[in-house]
């Protein structure tokens, strides 16, 4: 899934354990309740993504854009901040 375009994708509850999402566009994606344990989100864009209840243990965040639009607040917070 490296470099995938998943804009506004509904990934609620998805098992993405260890997934390579480096460079993926996850803008507006719904990842609520998803298991992202060990996922590689290097350079991924999660602007406005919903991470509520997502499992985020051992995620690699290097260069990722968080739901808030911040690229320097790691690990990313579960929900966008206004």
PDB file of N, CA, C and O in Angstrom:
ATOM      1  N   UNK A   1       0.812  -1.208   0.000  1.00  0.00           N
ATOM      2  CA  UNK A   1       0.000   0.000   0.000  1.00  0.00           C
ATOM      3  C   UNK A   1       0.848   1.262   0.000  1.00  0.00           C
ATOM      4  O   UNK A   1       0.338   2.357   0.142  1.00  0.00           O
ATOM      5  N   UNK A   2       2.149   1.106  -0.153  1.00  0.00           N
ATOM      6  CA  UNK A   2       3.049   2.243  -0.203  1.00  0.00           C
ATOM      7  C   UNK A   2       2.649   3.160  -1.355  1.00  0.00           C
ATOM      8  O   UNK A   2       2.458   2.712  -2.483  1.00  0.00           O
ATOM      9  N   UNK A   3       2.462   4.455  -1.043  1.00  0.00           N
ATOM     10  CA  UNK A   3       2.108   5.432  -2.059  1.00  0.00           C
ATOM     11  C   UNK A   3       0.661   5.381  -2.517  1.00  0.00           C
ATOM     12  O   UNK A   3       0.279   6.099  -3.433  1.00  0.00           O
ATOM     13  N   UNK A   4      -0.163   4.575  -1.873  1.00  0.00           N
ATOM     14  CA  UNK A   4      -1.561   4.423  -2.286  1.00  0.00           C
ATOM     15  C   UNK A   4      -2.357   5.708  -2.061  1.00  0.00           C
ATOM     16  O   UNK A   4      -2.092   6.472  -1.144  1.00  0.00           O
ATOM     17  N   UNK A   5      -3.348   5.926  -2.895  1.00  0.00           N
ATOM     18  CA  UNK A   5      -4.277   7.036  -2.714  1.00  0.00           C
ATOM     19  C   UNK A   5      -5.532   6.473  -2.062  1.00  0.00           C
ATOM     20  O   UNK A   5      -6.292   5.740  -2.700  1.00  0.00           O
ATOM     21  N   UNK A   6      -5.705   6.798  -0.780  1.00  0.00           N
ATOM     22  CA  UNK A   6      -6.833   6.292   0.000  1.00  0.00           C
ATOM     23  C   UNK A   6      -7.645   7.457   0.552  1.00  0.00           C
ATOM     24  O   UNK A   6      -8.196   7.390   1.643  1.00  0.00           O
ATOM     25  N   UNK A   7      -7.738   8.532  -0.222  1.00  0.00           N
ATOM     26  CA  UNK A   7      -8.469   9.724   0.177  1.00  0.00           C
ATOM     27  C   UNK A   7      -9.920   9.377   0.495  1.00  0.00           C
ATOM     28  O   UNK A   7     -10.594   8.733  -0.310  1.00  0.00           O
ATOM     29  N   UNK A   8     -10.372   9.780   1.697  1.00  0.00           N
ATOM     30  CA  UNK A   8     -11.747   9.566   2.169  1.00  0.00           C
ATOM     31  C   UNK A   8     -12.146   8.091   2.230  1.00  0.00           C
ATOM     32  O   UNK A   8     -13.337   7.775   2.243  1.00  0.00           O
ATOM     33  N   UNK A   9     -11.180   7.187   2.275  1.00  0.00           N
ATOM     34  CA  UNK A   9     -11.482   5.751   2.346  1.00  0.00           C
ATOM     35  C   UNK A   9     -12.099   5.396   3.697  1.00  0.00           C
ATOM     36  O   UNK A   9     -11.749   5.968   4.725  1.00  0.00           O
ATOM     37  N   UNK A  10     -13.034   4.462   3.691  1.00  0.00           N
ATOM     38  CA  UNK A  10     -13.620   3.969   4.929  1.00  0.00           C
ATOM     39  C   UNK A  10     -12.859   2.712   5.339  1.00  0.00           C
ATOM     40  O   UNK A  10     -13.104   1.634   4.812  1.00  0.00           O
ATOM     41  N   UNK A  11     -11.929   2.882   6.262  1.00  0.00           N
ATOM     42  CA  UNK A  11     -11.106   1.773   6.750  1.00  0.00           C
ATOM     43  C   UNK A  11     -11.432   1.477   8.219  1.00  0.00           C
ATOM     44  O   UNK A  11     -10.599   0.985   8.965  1.00  0.00           O
ATOM     45  N   UNK A  12     -12.663   1.749   8.607  1.00  0.00           N
ATOM     46  CA  UNK A  12     -13.114   1.518   9.969  1.00  0.00           C
ATOM     47  C   UNK A  12     -12.862   0.072  10.371  1.00  0.00           C
ATOM     48  O   UNK A  12     -13.288  -0.859   9.683  1.00  0.00           O
ATOM     49  N   UNK A  13     -12.124  -0.106  11.470  1.00  0.00           N
ATOM     50  CA  UNK A  13     -11.869  -1.441  12.005  1.00  0.00           C
ATOM     51  C   UNK A  13     -10.928  -2.297  11.173  1.00  0.00           C
ATOM     52  O   UNK A  13     -10.757  -3.477  11.456  1.00  0.00           O
ATOM     53  N   UNK A  14     -10.295  -1.732  10.171  1.00  0.00           N
ATOM     54  CA  UNK A  14      -9.400  -2.508   9.299  1.00  0.00           C
ATOM     55  C   UNK A  14      -8.185  -3.018  10.060  1.00  0.00           C
ATOM     56  O   UNK A  14      -7.665  -2.357  10.954  1.00  0.00           O
ATOM     57  N   UNK A  15      -7.726  -4.208   9.696  1.00  0.00           N
ATOM     58  CA  UNK A  15      -6.507  -4.762  10.275  1.00  0.00           C
ATOM     59  C   UNK A  15      -5.347  -4.400   9.352  1.00  0.00           C
ATOM     60  O   UNK A  15      -5.146  -5.031   8.317  1.00  0.00           O
ATOM     61  N   UNK A  16      -4.625  -3.351   9.737  1.00  0.00           N
ATOM     62  CA  UNK A  16      -3.489  -2.867   8.955  1.00  0.00           C
ATOM     63  C   UNK A  16      -2.189  -3.083   9.721  1.00  0.00           C
ATOM     64  O   UNK A  16      -1.224  -2.349   9.560  1.00  0.00           O
ATOM     65  N   UNK A  17      -2.166  -4.129  10.549  1.00  0.00           N
ATOM     66  CA  UNK A  17      -0.982  -4.456  11.331  1.00  0.00           C
ATOM     67  C   UNK A  17       0.228  -4.625  10.422  1.00  0.00           C
ATOM     68  O   UNK A  17       0.187  -5.416   9.467  1.00  0.00           O
ATOM     69  N   UNK A  18       1.273  -3.838  10.685  1.00  0.00           N
ATOM     70  CA  UNK A  18       2.505  -3.943   9.916  1.00  0.00           C
ATOM     71  C   UNK A  18       2.420  -3.439   8.494  1.00  0.00           C
ATOM     72  O   UNK A  18       3.354  -3.636   7.716  1.00  0.00           O
ATOM     73  N   UNK A  19       1.326  -2.780   8.134  1.00  0.00           N
ATOM     74  CA  UNK A  19       1.156  -2.309   6.753  1.00  0.00           C
ATOM     75  C   UNK A  19       2.186  -1.252   6.383  1.00  0.00           C
ATOM     76  O   UNK A  19       2.550  -0.411   7.194  1.00  0.00           O
ATOM     77  N   UNK A  20       2.655  -1.297   5.145  1.00  0.00           N
ATOM     78  CA  UNK A  20       3.556  -0.276   4.637  1.00  0.00           C
ATOM     79  C   UNK A  20       2.715   0.773   3.911  1.00  0.00           C
ATOM     80  O   UNK A  20       2.341   0.591   2.755  1.00  0.00           O
ATOM     81  N   UNK A  21       2.410   1.858   4.628  1.00  0.00           N
ATOM     82  CA  UNK A  21       1.616   2.948   4.079  1.00  0.00           C
ATOM     83  C   UNK A  21       2.488   4.175   3.837  1.00  0.00           C
ATOM     84  O   UNK A  21       2.003   5.299   3.804  1.00  0.00           O
ATOM     85  N   UNK A  22       3.785   3.953   3.644  1.00  0.00           N
ATOM     86  CA  UNK A  22       4.717   5.053   3.411  1.00  0.00           C
ATOM     87  C   UNK A  22       4.276   5.852   2.191  1.00  0.00           C
ATOM     88  O   UNK A  22       4.003   5.286   1.130  1.00  0.00           O
ATOM     89  N   UNK A  23       4.163   7.163   2.361  1.00  0.00           N
ATOM     90  CA  UNK A  23       3.795   8.037   1.269  1.00  0.00           C
ATOM     91  C   UNK A  23       2.345   7.957   0.844  1.00  0.00           C
ATOM     92  O   UNK A  23       1.947   8.581  -0.140  1.00  0.00           O
ATOM     93  N   UNK A  24       1.534   7.215   1.575  1.00  0.00           N
ATOM     94  CA  UNK A  24       0.118   7.076   1.216  1.00  0.00           C
ATOM     95  C   UNK A  24      -0.646   8.369   1.475  1.00  0.00           C
ATOM     96  O   UNK A  24      -0.337   9.121   2.390  1.00  0.00           O
ATOM     97  N   UNK A  25      -1.648   8.620   0.643  1.00  0.00           N
ATOM     98  CA  UNK A  25      -2.534   9.752   0.853  1.00  0.00           C
ATOM     99  C   UNK A  25      -3.785   9.240   1.559  1.00  0.00           C
ATOM    100  O   UNK A  25      -4.627   8.599   0.949  1.00  0.00           O
ATOM    101  N   UNK A  26      -3.862   9.511   2.868  1.00  0.00           N
ATOM    102  CA  UNK A  26      -4.981   9.077   3.701  1.00  0.00           C
ATOM    103  C   UNK A  26      -5.824  10.277   4.138  1.00  0.00           C
ATOM    104  O   UNK A  26      -6.516  10.232   5.144  1.00  0.00           O
ATOM    105  N   UNK A  27      -5.786  11.353   3.348  1.00  0.00           N
ATOM    106  CA  UNK A  27      -6.532  12.554   3.668  1.00  0.00           C
ATOM    107  C   UNK A  27      -8.016  12.236   3.824  1.00  0.00           C
ATOM    108  O   UNK A  27      -8.635  11.650   2.930  1.00  0.00           O
ATOM    109  N   UNK A  28      -8.574  12.571   4.987  1.00  0.00           N
ATOM    110  CA  UNK A  28      -9.990  12.363   5.240  1.00  0.00           C
ATOM    111  C   UNK A  28     -10.401  10.922   5.440  1.00  0.00           C
ATOM    112  O   UNK A  28     -11.591  10.620   5.554  1.00  0.00           O
ATOM    113  N   UNK A  29      -9.455  10.003   5.495  1.00  0.00           N
ATOM    114  CA  UNK A  29      -9.789   8.579   5.665  1.00  0.00           C
ATOM    115  C   UNK A  29     -10.353   8.314   7.055  1.00  0.00           C
ATOM    116  O   UNK A  29      -9.978   8.942   8.035  1.00  0.00           O
ATOM    117  N   UNK A  30     -11.284   7.377   7.138  1.00  0.00           N
ATOM    118  CA  UNK A  30     -11.835   6.971   8.423  1.00  0.00           C
ATOM    119  C   UNK A  30     -11.115   5.700   8.863  1.00  0.00           C
ATOM    120  O   UNK A  30     -11.348   4.623   8.335  1.00  0.00           O
ATOM    121  N   UNK A  31     -10.195   5.879   9.826  1.00  0.00           N
ATOM    122  CA  UNK A  31      -9.413   4.769  10.372  1.00  0.00           C
ATOM    123  C   UNK A  31      -9.842   4.468  11.805  1.00  0.00           C
ATOM    124  O   UNK A  31      -9.098   3.846  12.559  1.00  0.00           O
ATOM    125  N   UNK A  32     -11.057   4.877  12.172  1.00  0.00           N
ATOM    126  CA  UNK A  32     -11.509   4.655  13.544  1.00  0.00           C
ATOM    127  C   UNK A  32     -11.548   3.159  13.845  1.00  0.00           C
ATOM    128  O   UNK A  32     -12.033   2.365  13.046  1.00  0.00           O
ATOM    129  N   UNK A  33     -10.965   2.804  14.968  1.00  0.00           N
ATOM    130  CA  UNK A  33     -10.936   1.408  15.397  1.00  0.00           C
ATOM    131  C   UNK A  33      -9.996   0.520  14.602  1.00  0.00           C
ATOM    132  O   UNK A  33      -9.938  -0.683  14.835  1.00  0.00           O
ATOM    133  N   UNK A  34      -9.251   1.082  13.665  1.00  0.00           N
ATOM    134  CA  UNK A  34      -8.329   0.281  12.860  1.00  0.00           C
ATOM    135  C   UNK A  34      -7.115  -0.136  13.685  1.00  0.00           C
ATOM    136  O   UNK A  34      -6.717   0.553  14.617  1.00  0.00           O
ATOM    137  N   UNK A  35      -6.535  -1.273  13.338  1.00  0.00           N
ATOM    138  CA  UNK A  35      -5.321  -1.732  14.003  1.00  0.00           C
ATOM    139  C   UNK A  35      -4.140  -1.410  13.095  1.00  0.00           C
ATOM    140  O   UNK A  35      -3.946  -2.041  12.064  1.00  0.00           O
ATOM    141  N   UNK A  36      -3.384  -0.368  13.500  1.00  0.00           N
ATOM    142  CA  UNK A  36      -2.215   0.079  12.734  1.00  0.00           C
ATOM    143  C   UNK A  36      -0.921  -0.277  13.457  1.00  0.00           C
ATOM    144  O   UNK A  36       0.132   0.291  13.166  1.00  0.00           O
ATOM    145  N   UNK A  37      -0.972  -1.221  14.379  1.00  0.00           N
ATOM    146  CA  UNK A  37       0.205  -1.614  15.142  1.00  0.00           C
ATOM    147  C   UNK A  37       1.353  -1.964  14.198  1.00  0.00           C
ATOM    148  O   UNK A  37       1.198  -2.780  13.291  1.00  0.00           O
ATOM    149  N   UNK A  38       2.487  -1.290  14.406  1.00  0.00           N
ATOM    150  CA  UNK A  38       3.673  -1.566  13.610  1.00  0.00           C
ATOM    151  C   UNK A  38       3.630  -1.057  12.185  1.00  0.00           C
ATOM    152  O   UNK A  38       4.520  -1.364  11.390  1.00  0.00           O
ATOM    153  N   UNK A  39       2.618  -0.264  11.847  1.00  0.00           N
ATOM    154  CA  UNK A  39       2.512   0.245  10.471  1.00  0.00           C
ATOM    155  C   UNK A  39       3.578   1.290  10.179  1.00  0.00           C
ATOM    156  O   UNK A  39       4.047   1.997  11.064  1.00  0.00           O
ATOM    157  N   UNK A  40       3.958   1.380   8.918  1.00  0.00           N
ATOM    158  CA  UNK A  40       4.909   2.381   8.460  1.00  0.00           C
ATOM    159  C   UNK A  40       4.124   3.497   7.778  1.00  0.00           C
ATOM    160  O   UNK A  40       3.601   3.311   6.685  1.00  0.00           O
ATOM    161  N   UNK A  41       4.048   4.674   8.453  1.00  0.00           N
ATOM    162  CA  UNK A  41       3.341   5.823   7.904  1.00  0.00           C
ATOM    163  C   UNK A  41       4.322   6.925   7.507  1.00  0.00           C
ATOM    164  O   UNK A  41       3.955   8.097   7.440  1.00  0.00           O
ATOM    165  N   UNK A  42       5.551   6.559   7.221  1.00  0.00           N
ATOM    166  CA  UNK A  42       6.573   7.524   6.822  1.00  0.00           C
ATOM    167  C   UNK A  42       6.085   8.342   5.631  1.00  0.00           C
ATOM    168  O   UNK A  42       5.737   7.780   4.585  1.00  0.00           O
ATOM    169  N   UNK A  43       6.013   9.663   5.812  1.00  0.00           N
ATOM    170  CA  UNK A  43       5.619  10.550   4.726  1.00  0.00           C
ATOM    171  C   UNK A  43       4.160  10.486   4.325  1.00  0.00           C
ATOM    172  O   UNK A  43       3.765  11.108   3.343  1.00  0.00           O
ATOM    173  N   UNK A  44       3.340   9.753   5.073  1.00  0.00           N
ATOM    174  CA  UNK A  44       1.910   9.653   4.740  1.00  0.00           C
ATOM    175  C   UNK A  44       1.186  10.943   5.102  1.00  0.00           C
ATOM    176  O   UNK A  44       1.579  11.656   6.015  1.00  0.00           O
ATOM    177  N   UNK A  45       0.121  11.242   4.381  1.00  0.00           N
ATOM    178  CA  UNK A  45      -0.701  12.418   4.653  1.00  0.00           C
ATOM    179  C   UNK A  45      -2.012  11.969   5.275  1.00  0.00           C
ATOM    180  O   UNK A  45      -2.840  11.347   4.622  1.00  0.00           O
ATOM    181  N   UNK A  46      -2.170  12.278   6.588  1.00  0.00           N
ATOM    182  CA  UNK A  46      -3.376  11.903   7.329  1.00  0.00           C
ATOM    183  C   UNK A  46      -4.226  13.121   7.656  1.00  0.00           C
ATOM    184  O   UNK A  46      -5.045  13.085   8.569  1.00  0.00           O
ATOM    185  N   UNK A  47      -4.076  14.208   6.907  1.00  0.00           N
ATOM    186  CA  UNK A  47      -4.837  15.419   7.165  1.00  0.00           C
ATOM    187  C   UNK A  47      -6.336  15.098   7.233  1.00  0.00           C
ATOM    188  O   UNK A  47      -6.884  14.473   6.328  1.00  0.00           O
ATOM    189  N   UNK A  48      -6.960  15.498   8.333  1.00  0.00           N
ATOM    190  CA  UNK A  48      -8.392  15.286   8.588  1.00  0.00           C
ATOM    191  C   UNK A  48      -8.808  13.821   8.657  1.00  0.00           C
ATOM    192  O   UNK A  48      -9.992  13.505   8.574  1.00  0.00           O
ATOM    193  N   UNK A  49      -7.857  12.907   8.806  1.00  0.00           N
ATOM    194  CA  UNK A  49      -8.200  11.489   8.990  1.00  0.00           C
ATOM    195  C   UNK A  49      -8.748  11.284  10.399  1.00  0.00           C
ATOM    196  O   UNK A  49      -8.408  12.003  11.327  1.00  0.00           O
ATOM    197  N   UNK A  50      -9.622  10.294  10.551  1.00  0.00           N
ATOM    198  CA  UNK A  50     -10.203   9.958  11.845  1.00  0.00           C
ATOM    199  C   UNK A  50      -9.463   8.745  12.409  1.00  0.00           C
ATOM    200  O   UNK A  50      -9.562   7.655  11.864  1.00  0.00           O
ATOM    201  N   UNK A  51      -8.709   8.971  13.493  1.00  0.00           N
ATOM    202  CA  UNK A  51      -7.957   7.892  14.140  1.00  0.00           C
ATOM    203  C   UNK A  51      -8.564   7.502  15.484  1.00  0.00           C
ATOM    204  O   UNK A  51      -7.930   6.814  16.276  1.00  0.00           O
ATOM    205  N   UNK A  52      -9.800   7.895  15.746  1.00  0.00           N
ATOM    206  CA  UNK A  52     -10.445   7.606  17.016  1.00  0.00           C
ATOM    207  C   UNK A  52     -10.468   6.102  17.290  1.00  0.00           C
ATOM    208  O   UNK A  52     -10.950   5.322  16.471  1.00  0.00           O
ATOM    209  N   UNK A  53      -9.900   5.713  18.406  1.00  0.00           N
ATOM    210  CA  UNK A  53      -9.907   4.311  18.808  1.00  0.00           C
ATOM    211  C   UNK A  53      -8.952   3.423  18.032  1.00  0.00           C
ATOM    212  O   UNK A  53      -8.934   2.209  18.231  1.00  0.00           O
ATOM    213  N   UNK A  54      -8.155   4.006  17.161  1.00  0.00           N
ATOM    214  CA  UNK A  54      -7.194   3.210  16.386  1.00  0.00           C
ATOM    215  C   UNK A  54      -6.048   2.753  17.279  1.00  0.00           C
ATOM    216  O   UNK A  54      -5.649   3.456  18.204  1.00  0.00           O
ATOM    217  N   UNK A  55      -5.535   1.552  17.018  1.00  0.00           N
ATOM    218  CA  UNK A  55      -4.369   1.041  17.743  1.00  0.00           C
ATOM    219  C   UNK A  55      -3.131   1.537  17.009  1.00  0.00           C
ATOM    220  O   UNK A  55      -2.924   1.205  15.836  1.00  0.00           O
ATOM    221  N   UNK A  56      -2.324   2.351  17.704  1.00  0.00           N
ATOM    222  CA  UNK A  56      -1.202   3.039  17.070  1.00  0.00           C
ATOM    223  C   UNK A  56       0.139   2.676  17.691  1.00  0.00           C
ATOM    224  O   UNK A  56       1.094   3.444  17.590  1.00  0.00           O
ATOM    225  N   UNK A  57       0.239   1.492  18.301  1.00  0.00           N
ATOM    226  CA  UNK A  57       1.486   1.066  18.929  1.00  0.00           C
ATOM    227  C   UNK A  57       2.566   0.825  17.873  1.00  0.00           C
ATOM    228  O   UNK A  57       2.315   0.193  16.846  1.00  0.00           O
ATOM    229  N   UNK A  58       3.771   1.327  18.154  1.00  0.00           N
ATOM    230  CA  UNK A  58       4.949   1.080  17.311  1.00  0.00           C
ATOM    231  C   UNK A  58       4.800   1.558  15.866  1.00  0.00           C
ATOM    232  O   UNK A  58       5.448   1.016  14.962  1.00  0.00           O
ATOM    233  N   UNK A  59       3.957   2.574  15.633  1.00  0.00           N
ATOM    234  CA  UNK A  59       3.822   3.151  14.296  1.00  0.00           C
ATOM    235  C   UNK A  59       5.047   4.012  13.993  1.00  0.00           C
ATOM    236  O   UNK A  59       5.555   4.719  14.849  1.00  0.00           O
ATOM    237  N   UNK A  60       5.529   3.962  12.766  1.00  0.00           N
ATOM    238  CA  UNK A  60       6.604   4.837  12.313  1.00  0.00           C
ATOM    239  C   UNK A  60       5.966   6.062  11.667  1.00  0.00           C
ATOM    240  O   UNK A  60       5.273   5.944  10.654  1.00  0.00           O
ATOM    241  N   UNK A  61       6.179   7.242  12.294  1.00  0.00           N
ATOM    242  CA  UNK A  61       5.521   8.484  11.880  1.00  0.00           C
ATOM    243  C   UNK A  61       6.432   9.419  11.089  1.00  0.00           C
ATOM    244  O   UNK A  61       5.987  10.486  10.675  1.00  0.00           O
ATOM    245  N   UNK A  62       7.670   9.097  10.865  1.00  0.00           N
ATOM    246  CA  UNK A  62       8.650  10.021  10.293  1.00  0.00           C
ATOM    247  C   UNK A  62       8.109  10.746   9.056  1.00  0.00           C
ATOM    248  O   UNK A  62       7.752  10.117   8.061  1.00  0.00           O
ATOM    249  N   UNK A  63       8.034  12.082   9.144  1.00  0.00           N
ATOM    250  CA  UNK A  63       7.610  12.890   8.010  1.00  0.00           C
ATOM    251  C   UNK A  63       6.136  12.822   7.675  1.00  0.00           C
ATOM    252  O   UNK A  63       5.698  13.396   6.674  1.00  0.00           O
ATOM    253  N   UNK A  64       5.339  12.151   8.502  1.00  0.00           N
ATOM    254  CA  UNK A  64       3.896  12.069   8.240  1.00  0.00           C
ATOM    255  C   UNK A  64       3.221  13.389   8.591  1.00  0.00           C
ATOM    256  O   UNK A  64       3.688  14.133   9.447  1.00  0.00           O
ATOM    257  N   UNK A  65       2.120  13.674   7.916  1.00  0.00           N
ATOM    258  CA  UNK A  65       1.287  14.816   8.257  1.00  0.00           C
ATOM    259  C   UNK A  65       0.121  14.285   9.084  1.00  0.00           C
ATOM    260  O   UNK A  65      -0.639  13.428   8.613  1.00  0.00           O
ATOM    261  N   UNK A  66       0.000  14.777  10.316  1.00  0.00           N
ATOM    262  CA  UNK A  66      -1.032  14.311  11.248  1.00  0.00           C
ATOM    263  C   UNK A  66      -2.418  14.832  10.861  1.00  0.00           C
ATOM    264  O   UNK A  66      -2.531  15.761  10.057  1.00  0.00           O
ATOM    265  N   UNK A  67      -3.488  14.264  11.455  1.00  0.00           N
ATOM    266  CA  UNK A  67      -4.847  14.731  11.155  1.00  0.00           C
ATOM    267  C   UNK A  67      -5.034  16.234  11.344  1.00  0.00           C
ATOM    268  O   UNK A  67      -5.816  16.857  10.627  1.00  0.00           O
ATOM    269  N   UNK A  68      -4.307  16.817  12.276  1.00  0.00           N
ATOM    270  CA  UNK A  68      -4.421  18.256  12.528  1.00  0.00           C
ATOM    271  C   UNK A  68      -3.764  19.082  11.427  1.00  0.00           C
ATOM    272  O   UNK A  68      -3.893  20.302  11.400  1.00  0.00           O
ATOM    273  N   UNK A  69      -3.022  18.435  10.535  1.00  0.00           N
ATOM    274  CA  UNK A  69      -2.287  19.133   9.496  1.00  0.00           C
ATOM    275  C   UNK A  69      -0.849  19.407   9.901  1.00  0.00           C
ATOM    276  O   UNK A  69      -0.052  19.898   9.124  1.00  0.00           O
ATOM    277  N   UNK A  70      -0.502  19.044  11.155  1.00  0.00           N
ATOM    278  CA  UNK A  70       0.846  19.259  11.669  1.00  0.00           C
ATOM    279  C   UNK A  70       1.782  18.157  11.192  1.00  0.00           C
ATOM    280  O   UNK A  70       1.412  16.995  11.124  1.00  0.00           O
ATOM    281  N   UNK A  71       3.003  18.564  10.880  1.00  0.00           N
ATOM    282  CA  UNK A  71       4.003  17.580  10.470  1.00  0.00           C
ATOM    283  C   UNK A  71       5.080  17.436  11.530  1.00  0.00           C
ATOM    284  O   UNK A  71       6.135  16.877  11.266  1.00  0.00           O
ATOM    285  N   UNK A  72       4.824  17.932  12.719  1.00  0.00           N
ATOM    286  CA  UNK A  72       5.860  17.875  13.751  1.00  0.00           C
ATOM    287  C   UNK A  72       5.314  17.538  15.129  1.00  0.00           C
ATOM    288  O   UNK A  72       5.869  17.898  16.135  1.00  0.00           O
ATOM    289  N   UNK A  73       4.188  16.847  15.186  1.00  0.00           N
ATOM    290  CA  UNK A  73       3.562  16.506  16.457  1.00  0.00           C
ATOM    291  C   UNK A  73       3.375  14.992  16.537  1.00  0.00           C
ATOM    292  O   UNK A  73       2.301  14.480  16.308  1.00  0.00           O
ATOM    293  N   UNK A  74       4.477  14.275  16.816  1.00  0.00           N
ATOM    294  CA  UNK A  74       4.421  12.815  16.815  1.00  0.00           C
ATOM    295  C   UNK A  74       4.413  12.273  18.227  1.00  0.00           C
ATOM    296  O   UNK A  74       5.075  12.840  19.081  1.00  0.00           O
ATOM    297  N   UNK A  75       3.752  11.195  18.533  1.00  0.00           N
ATOM    298  CA  UNK A  75       2.859  10.531  17.567  1.00  0.00           C
ATOM    299  C   UNK A  75       1.623  11.374  17.310  1.00  0.00           C
ATOM    300  O   UNK A  75       1.272  12.229  18.120  1.00  0.00           O
ATOM    301  N   UNK A  76       0.973  11.144  16.215  1.00  0.00           N
ATOM    302  CA  UNK A  76      -0.221  11.924  15.869  1.00  0.00           C
ATOM    303  C   UNK A  76      -1.317  11.657  16.890  1.00  0.00           C
ATOM    304  O   UNK A  76      -1.448  10.551  17.408  1.00  0.00           O
ATOM    305  N   UNK A  77      -2.120  12.672  17.149  1.00  0.00           N
ATOM    306  CA  UNK A  77      -3.245  12.527  18.060  1.00  0.00           C
ATOM    307  C   UNK A  77      -4.396  11.848  17.314  1.00  0.00           C
ATOM    308  O   UNK A  77      -4.493  11.966  16.094  1.00  0.00           O
ATOM    309  N   UNK A  78      -5.258  11.136  18.043  1.00  0.00           N
ATOM    310  CA  UNK A  78      -6.319  10.377  17.398  1.00  0.00           C
ATOM    311  C   UNK A  78      -7.324  11.177  16.568  1.00  0.00           C
ATOM    312  O   UNK A  78      -7.861  10.678  15.615  1.00  0.00           O
ATOM    313  N   UNK A  79      -7.579  12.413  16.926  1.00  0.00           N
ATOM    314  CA  UNK A  79      -8.576  13.181  16.177  1.00  0.00           C
ATOM    315  C   UNK A  79      -8.015  14.530  15.779  1.00  0.00           C
ATOM    316  O   UNK A  79      -7.153  15.072  16.463  1.00  0.00           O
ATOM    317  N   UNK A  80      -8.520  15.082  14.676  1.00  0.00           N
ATOM    318  CA  UNK A  80      -8.033  16.395  14.271  1.00  0.00           C
ATOM    319  C   UNK A  80      -8.311  17.448  15.345  1.00  0.00           C
ATOM    320  O   UNK A  80      -9.326  17.386  16.019  1.00  0.00           O
ATOM    321  N   UNK A  81      -7.413  18.372  15.493  1.00  0.00           N
ATOM    322  CA  UNK A  81      -7.632  19.479  16.420  1.00  0.00           C
ATOM    323  C   UNK A  81      -7.960  20.724  15.616  1.00  0.00           C
ATOM    324  O   UNK A  81      -7.279  21.007  14.628  1.00  0.00           O
ATOM    325  N   UNK A  82      -9.008  21.436  16.004  1.00  0.00           N
ATOM    326  CA  UNK A  82      -9.428  22.610  15.211  1.00  0.00           C
ATOM    327  C   UNK A  82      -8.381  23.694  15.200  1.00  0.00           C
ATOM    328  O   UNK A  82      -7.541  23.801  16.010  1.00  0.00           O
TER     329      UNK A  82
END
